[in-house]
Amino acid sequence: MTFVIACPNCGPREALEFSFGGETTRRAGPEASEQELAGYLFFRDNVMGRQIEWWLHRDGCRKWFLAERNTMTNQIERTFWPHERGRTA
Amino acid sequence: MSARRLPEGPDEAILRDRPVTIEVDSKLIHCFEGDTVGSAMAVGGITITGRSFKYHRPRGLQCMTGNCPNCLVTVDGIPNVRACTEPVRGAMKVVRQNAWPSVGADIHGWLNFWSFMMPPGFYYKVFHRPRWAWHAVEPLIRSKAGLGFAPEEEDHRTRERISLHADVLVVGGGPAGLAAATEAASAGANVVLLEQRREAGGHLLGEPGGRVRAAGLVSAATDVGVKLLSGTAAFGVFDGPIVAGWNPDALYRIRARHVVFATGAIEQPAVFPDNDLPGIMLSSAVDLLVNRFRVLPGRKAVVLTASDGGYGTAESLQRAGASVRVVDLRGEVGPTPTMAGLAPVLGATILRAHGRRRVRAVEVGPPGASGGRKIPCDLVVLAGFAVPSTNLLSMTGAKVEFDDHAQAFLPVDLPPTVHAAGAVAGSRTTDGAITQGRLAGLEAAAAVGHGSAAASERVGLLRLQAAADGDPVVLPPETGLGKGKQFACLCMDVTNKELKFAVEEGFDSMELLKRYTTITMGPCQGKGCMLASQRLCGKATGHTLAETRPTTARPPWTPVELGTLAGERRSPRKETTMHDVHVDAGAEFMWAADWRRPHHYSTPGREVEAVRQRVGLIDVSTLGKFRVKGPQASDLLERLYPNRFGDMKIGRVRYGAMLNDEGVILDDGTVCRLTEDEFFVTVTTGNTAALERWMTWWLADWGLDLRVLNVTAAYAAVNLGGPDSRKVMEKLTDADVSKEAVPYMGCVPMDVAGVPSLVLRIGFVGELSYEIHFPSMYGEHVWDATMEAGEEFGIEPFGLEAQRILRLEKQHVLVGQDTDAESDPYEAGLGWMVKLDKPDFLGKRALIDLEAAGPAERLVGWTADPSIVPPEGSSVVHEGVWVGRVTSARRSATTGKTVGLAWVPAGWAQEGTHFDIQFGTVTIHATVALKPFYDPEGTRLRS
């Protein structure tokens, strides 16, 4: 895991400074079916290619943000704040 | 001075006014600063530098560049040091390896004559019947395997880890690398240059006049700001690309936007019978010995060459006073080499060598001839068969393709940020290498934004000049003539015959041969054997060299000390601001996550008694502490906890546990409401970092209007507990600390010992108690003031062990100790806090199902006879079958019983149920107790 991630707050930093939060998921709310709950808890898309995922700048500003990463090349296509999801996703 | 040392020369790198004496196997050698252990051994007349790995054959200096395995020695207790590149130091003690009692008279030399018993993989084949035979033989084989002995003493050297970022990284400090670095830096790029040897200059360092030229190239580079890391070897390329380098002081991790590989080429030995005899050297070694170290390795030399390069070495030798015969593989030689007096034997090769402890003669004749002319000699020089050093390039993802002109695999299809220059890219002249280096440097600089019109023009020009140079390469025959071992691989002692047998056994590709015979897997990692192995493999399988690709390149390309990879010992160690007071009080410390915490001061039993009877004080600064502040602070807590917080009054404390969406308990702690929109949250010591991530993650996802601030280090805290604690508090503060003013589960800001504090009335230990949080800089002051105020009441400091007994007597659950990754609140007896009527909270969906299904297991308290305490983790058994486990157990002096917590089948969660606990061969009887063992009604902690 040796690539560079551009923290939206701090700029480009080594991936080692960050913690991975996994691909974004749709949380199963209180009304969810059993299947939706299981899907949310235990199943992931495990995309080969571009995926939106959570990252924490652990050794920096300690902010969570989202990154679009190519899982085959570790190329980070873009990074953005969670509140920018609607606009850019 | 030794007779072998030559008079001063223009290219020498030894300081004759600084004599050094080293000891090699109790022989004293007088040499100079600037010598290496290898050159010193040559000065001292030591021709056998070690014994070989498997057959214990005598071996001598071969490459002088740190590639071959022949001169691995133990220096001052450190094994497998390469003598040829290790600088001499005064009073150095050198021991040659893999021989007993000495390399001169190694009793294991007999192994050489039993080699027919030990083909590659022999340990799979022989000594396996009868079955006991292997057990008898294996320890013997193991004791013979390996080189050197690991040192016994601990290694105290400091080894740093250094991360570097550069625009352009150049790997290799020969002419091409220096030229590339100079161009890139001149263009304005930030450039790092890695050079494995202590002095940059590459092959120039051995050439007559080369040292001056190398020094010029080096100063040109450093003058324009190149950061030159000499003595630092690149050993691997990782995703990125990140280049890993090391030297004895540091491990480097270098990320550059563009990387130029100028890794050069490595001279190869030739294969013929007894080609491993001491005295058979590569021309690079002879050039360095004669020109740089001024020592004559032999007086009668035979030079085998297939290019003009060998004549330079021959001339150097001749000028130094040796008699030289040149054997040239080429049938005719152009007009360039005017080899006055060298009278080359043309169209011939070395068919075999003679000698036992060093070379005495070689047989020379046309390739494939059945016999040749014997030429007596004490030095054989193999010149000009070099293989481009493409391994590091291959690790970047570059491909290699066979080039007929160079008779070698050259890099093609380089990744967009990777460049190659010099011998690794097929250049075979110094000027050609420099041209390629300049080109690569300019291109790399332009690619990182330091280009210009003038530079592009020069790039075009250099491209024209940088075409392949040098004559077509001629390789010596794959093998020589006659009996005697012909070594393809010196590291692992693998011969041409053994490779041929291995192919016949079916291991008919390079990758299979490598794994079966261990060729290319020794200390040289293929540097001196890949070509020979490829050619012999090709010969045995009927393929050309072009069809026999080298094995996959992987790190480490050069050997790395394990200590360098391990780095320094660094484990985080946190101390509270009261640490020194605990030390002075004689505390025994223990680890609690990264923290050092007092386990006990006197004895846990005495400390428990003090808390139960009088008053005690414990440092709880390690608790994770958060301030949650903002208009939507209570909304966040409502969603993070199953508890209700929206209705909580200011000045109240509530116990809560955080769950994940599986309904599993993550952590527990207290939540205090300070104002309408501010809460103070505490969490378990070891979970603080994880909980911070957890809370801020959901905060980011939900986008609520508030902040979560980790104030763990900003606040220290103590817990003052025991029936007399109110009396102590009254002495420490002017504020009202009565039951009415600070009720149970209340929190009040007040000054304590003059320090602004937040005081919480909570009862982890089960007594009237005050948890006091205050700015951590006042740690010692508050502790000392409290102890002083409590003196008249018999206050005692108590440690973690006493606290654990105290909490267990109250059946307070320790998350992580009594719960695990499957524990939900219903099972853990915390169902009372779950408010399923809240609209949503983490875990709600899962808890709906869990509540409906009802728990299968329950965490219950139990008591047993005080004579025995089962270890935590003991089994709960029913009719001999495992049905649960003990998570906590302590002897409780207060209740006169052994008490604990255990997971049991849900049906057993009835007051008074009897069950068995088993550990080892012991079974004890326990009784379920659902209420706290001590003060079950909680009157004391509410008092």
Short mmCIF file of N, CA and C in Angstrom, two decimals, chain B residues 25 50 67-68 78 85 203 226 294 329 431 442 607 654 691 761 764 805 809 839 865 889 913:
data_model
loop_
_atom_site.label_atom_id
_atom_site.label_comp_id
_atom_site.label_asym_id
_atom_site.label_seq_id
_atom_site.Cartn_x
_atom_site.Cartn_y
_atom_site.Cartn_z
N ASP B 25 41.94 -14.28 10.77
CA ASP B 25 42.22 -15.61 11.34
C ASP B 25 43.58 -15.62 12.05
N GLY B 50 37.47 -18.08 1.68
CA GLY B 50 36.41 -18.80 2.37
C GLY B 50 36.22 -20.15 1.71
N ASN B 67 29.31 -8.59 -5.24
CA ASN B 67 28.26 -9.38 -5.86
C ASN B 67 28.37 -10.87 -5.55
N CYS B 68 29.59 -11.44 -5.72
CA CYS B 68 29.73 -12.89 -5.62
C CYS B 68 29.77 -13.32 -4.16
N ILE B 78 30.07 -10.19 13.30
CA ILE B 78 28.93 -10.08 12.38
C ILE B 78 29.20 -10.95 11.16
N THR B 85 34.19 -5.33 -0.20
CA THR B 85 33.72 -3.95 -0.19
C THR B 85 33.72 -3.35 1.22
N HIS B 203 32.04 1.84 -13.01
CA HIS B 203 33.19 1.11 -13.54
C HIS B 203 34.41 2.01 -13.74
N VAL B 226 22.35 17.87 -6.53
CA VAL B 226 21.91 16.48 -6.43
C VAL B 226 22.19 15.97 -5.02
N ARG B 294 46.22 -0.88 -5.65
CA ARG B 294 47.65 -1.06 -5.94
C ARG B 294 48.18 -2.36 -5.32
N LEU B 329 38.33 -14.65 -27.78
CA LEU B 329 37.35 -15.54 -28.40
C LEU B 329 37.13 -15.20 -29.87
N ASP B 431 31.17 6.89 -22.94
CA ASP B 431 30.56 8.05 -23.59
C ASP B 431 29.11 7.76 -23.95
N LEU B 442 17.19 14.65 -18.78
CA LEU B 442 16.42 15.74 -19.38
C LEU B 442 14.96 15.35 -19.53
N GLU B 607 -5.65 -2.72 49.66
CA GLU B 607 -6.22 -1.57 48.96
C GLU B 607 -7.74 -1.70 48.84
N ARG B 654 -25.15 9.63 32.77
CA ARG B 654 -25.82 8.38 32.42
C ARG B 654 -24.78 7.38 31.94
N LEU B 691 -12.68 4.46 19.25
CA LEU B 691 -13.98 5.12 19.46
C LEU B 691 -14.01 6.51 18.85
N ARG B 761 -20.39 11.90 40.21
CA ARG B 761 -20.72 10.92 41.25
C ARG B 761 -21.10 9.62 40.56
N PHE B 764 -18.21 2.99 40.04
CA PHE B 764 -17.62 1.78 39.46
C PHE B 764 -17.14 0.82 40.54
N ILE B 805 -11.11 -6.07 41.44
CA ILE B 805 -11.82 -6.84 42.47
C ILE B 805 -13.07 -6.08 42.89
N GLU B 809 -16.94 -7.35 42.48
CA GLU B 809 -17.85 -7.55 43.61
C GLU B 809 -19.20 -6.89 43.33
N PRO B 839 -36.47 6.45 17.47
CA PRO B 839 -36.65 6.29 16.02
C PRO B 839 -35.54 5.45 15.39
N ASP B 865 -16.58 -21.62 46.27
CA ASP B 865 -15.78 -21.77 47.48
C ASP B 865 -14.51 -20.93 47.39
N ALA B 889 -12.71 -13.79 37.31
CA ALA B 889 -12.77 -14.52 38.58
C ALA B 889 -11.75 -13.93 39.54
N THR B 913 -28.84 -21.25 40.46
CA THR B 913 -28.53 -22.39 39.60
C THR B 913 -27.10 -22.87 39.88
#
